[in-house]
Structure formats: C-alpha cells, structure tokens
Amino acid sequence: MIKGSHFRNLAVNRAPDTYGKLFLLNSVGQEMSRCKTSIRRGQPNPVYKETFVFQVALFQLSDVTLMISVYNRRTMKRKEMIGWMALGQNSSGEEEQDHWDEMKETKGQQICRWHTLLES
C-alpha cells in the first residue's frame, strides 16, 4: 500500500487520521491472514509506503481475494470506513482484476496502480 489521495473529514474541518486494513480471504470468504498500516495523522494525501507479504501457494492464487479498506480513526474507539476495494477472485471491478492478473503474470515484481475506493 503506497498512498491515498483526496481523503476528507467531513465532520471537522481538517484532514482525517487514516489507516489501511488488508485481509486475505479464501475462496469461500474466510479470513486467511490480515495486516494493518500505521496511522497517518491529519493528511488528506497520506503516504503509507508499507509492504505486506502474504503466504499463498501458487495453485491458490486464482482462488483468493485481497480486500483492502481504508479507515478514518475518529477517536480511540470510533472508526469509520472511508472505502474499500478487492483484488483477486472477487475483484471489485475490471481494473482491479486486470491488476491482479498482471501481478500473477510478473511473478514477484512490484506492480503499482491507482484504484478508486468504493463507498462502504
């Protein structure tokens, strides 16, 4: 997860405190693994530059989904989802499926693309 852009906090007049959550799901939607970025405070265009590695067997790559969601942390206990996207078996769109296919084909090279988050 590299960066986000144009995040707004509509409740108050300042940029939100954001972080990302990544979930690897199997073919029936069960969670296999999860990761979380650190929080970026008060940044409308946060730069995360965080890399996450998930252990997936080559034969499983076509059957897993990587869910990525971005949250605004309002208080220590309250959070709200800004948006989400998915790559893999249950990709959230054509661009996301193309990105997944390209990543599978290049075997280990980093493939960077912008994606629009879907509203929660």
Short mmCIF file of C-alpha atoms in Angstrom, two decimals:
data_model
loop_
_atom_site.label_atom_id
_atom_site.label_comp_id
_atom_site.label_asym_id
_atom_site.label_seq_id
_atom_site.Cartn_x
_atom_site.Cartn_y
_atom_site.Cartn_z
CA MET A 1 0.00 0.00 0.00
CA ILE A 2 1.70 3.14 -1.19
CA LYS A 3 -0.53 6.17 -0.82
CA GLY A 4 -4.01 7.66 -0.84
CA SER A 5 -5.35 10.93 -2.11
CA HIS A 6 -8.19 13.36 -1.52
CA PHE A 7 -9.28 11.98 1.87
CA ARG A 8 -11.56 14.40 3.70
CA ASN A 9 -13.01 14.50 7.17
CA LEU A 10 -16.48 15.97 6.74
CA ALA A 11 -17.20 16.04 10.49
CA VAL A 12 -14.45 18.56 11.30
CA ASN A 13 -12.53 20.99 9.16
CA ARG A 14 -9.23 19.08 8.98
CA ALA A 15 -7.80 16.09 7.19
CA PRO A 16 -8.61 12.67 8.69
CA ASP A 17 -6.36 10.28 10.57
CA THR A 18 -6.32 7.26 8.25
CA TYR A 19 -5.01 3.71 8.13
CA GLY A 20 -5.49 0.72 5.88
CA LYS A 21 -6.51 -2.85 6.63
CA LEU A 22 -5.71 -5.73 4.31
CA PHE A 23 -7.44 -9.11 4.53
CA LEU A 24 -6.60 -12.20 2.52
CA LEU A 25 -9.72 -14.33 2.05
CA ASN A 26 -10.02 -17.88 0.74
CA SER A 27 -12.48 -18.99 -1.95
CA VAL A 28 -15.40 -19.18 0.50
CA GLY A 29 -14.67 -15.80 2.12
CA GLN A 30 -12.91 -17.00 5.25
CA GLU A 31 -10.05 -14.85 6.51
CA MET A 32 -6.63 -16.43 5.98
CA SER A 33 -4.49 -13.50 7.07
CA ARG A 34 -4.68 -9.80 7.95
CA CYS A 35 -2.40 -6.77 8.17
CA LYS A 36 -2.79 -3.11 9.07
CA THR A 37 -0.85 0.01 8.15
CA SER A 38 0.26 2.55 10.69
CA ILE A 39 -1.95 5.63 11.17
CA ARG A 40 -1.27 8.76 9.12
CA ARG A 41 -2.50 11.72 11.12
CA GLY A 42 -4.17 14.73 9.53
CA GLN A 43 -3.10 14.05 5.95
CA PRO A 44 -5.51 14.45 3.02
CA ASN A 45 -2.98 12.64 0.77
CA PRO A 46 -1.32 10.13 3.13
CA VAL A 47 1.82 8.29 2.06
CA TYR A 48 1.96 4.82 3.61
CA LYS A 49 4.78 3.13 1.64
CA GLU A 50 4.19 -0.12 3.51
CA THR A 51 4.68 -3.57 2.03
CA PHE A 52 2.82 -6.65 3.21
CA VAL A 53 3.67 -10.23 2.34
CA PHE A 54 1.04 -12.95 2.36
CA GLN A 55 1.99 -16.61 2.11
CA VAL A 56 -0.10 -18.11 -0.69
CA ALA A 57 0.62 -21.29 -2.61
CA LEU A 58 0.89 -20.78 -6.36
CA PHE A 59 -2.08 -23.06 -7.02
CA GLN A 60 -4.23 -20.95 -4.64
CA LEU A 61 -3.61 -17.57 -6.33
CA SER A 62 -6.71 -17.85 -8.52
CA ASP A 63 -8.91 -18.68 -5.52
CA VAL A 64 -8.04 -15.91 -3.04
CA THR A 65 -9.24 -12.33 -2.63
CA LEU A 66 -7.25 -9.44 -1.16
CA MET A 67 -9.63 -6.96 0.49
CA ILE A 68 -8.20 -3.50 1.15
CA SER A 69 -10.14 -0.99 3.22
CA VAL A 70 -9.23 2.49 4.44
CA TYR A 71 -10.50 3.83 7.74
CA ASN A 72 -10.75 7.24 9.38
CA ARG A 73 -9.91 6.93 13.07
CA ARG A 74 -12.16 9.48 14.76
CA THR A 75 -11.37 8.60 18.38
CA MET A 76 -9.56 5.78 20.14
CA LYS A 77 -12.66 3.58 19.94
CA ARG A 78 -14.53 5.02 16.95
CA LYS A 79 -13.60 4.46 13.35
CA GLU A 80 -15.42 4.79 10.07
CA MET A 81 -14.63 3.15 6.77
CA ILE A 82 -13.73 5.63 4.04
CA GLY A 83 -13.89 2.98 1.33
CA TRP A 84 -12.70 -0.40 0.11
CA MET A 85 -11.55 -2.37 -2.92
CA ALA A 86 -10.76 -6.01 -3.69
CA LEU A 87 -8.24 -7.79 -5.89
CA GLY A 88 -8.31 -11.44 -6.89
CA GLN A 89 -11.12 -13.97 -7.19
CA ASN A 90 -13.80 -11.47 -6.11
CA SER A 91 -12.26 -8.31 -7.55
CA SER A 92 -14.34 -5.18 -7.07
CA GLY A 93 -14.02 -4.19 -10.75
CA GLU A 94 -12.33 -4.70 -14.10
CA GLU A 95 -9.32 -2.51 -13.24
CA GLU A 96 -8.78 -4.48 -10.05
CA GLN A 97 -8.99 -7.81 -11.89
CA ASP A 98 -6.53 -6.56 -14.52
CA HIS A 99 -4.13 -5.50 -11.74
CA TRP A 100 -4.38 -8.95 -10.09
CA ASP A 101 -3.80 -10.74 -13.40
CA GLU A 102 -0.76 -8.57 -14.14
CA MET A 103 0.69 -9.26 -10.68
CA LYS A 104 0.28 -13.01 -11.19
CA GLU A 105 1.99 -12.87 -14.59
CA THR A 106 5.05 -10.87 -13.46
CA LYS A 107 5.89 -13.20 -10.54
CA GLY A 108 7.47 -11.10 -7.83
CA GLN A 109 7.80 -7.72 -9.49
CA GLN A 110 6.02 -4.80 -7.87
CA ILE A 111 3.05 -3.60 -9.94
CA CYS A 112 1.65 -0.23 -8.85
CA ARG A 113 -1.74 1.12 -9.91
CA TRP A 114 -4.21 3.67 -8.61
CA HIS A 115 -7.63 2.38 -7.59
CA THR A 116 -10.79 4.23 -6.65
CA LEU A 117 -12.25 3.14 -3.34
CA LEU A 118 -15.84 2.01 -3.25
CA GLU A 119 -18.04 3.53 -0.58
CA SER A 120 -18.88 1.31 2.37
#
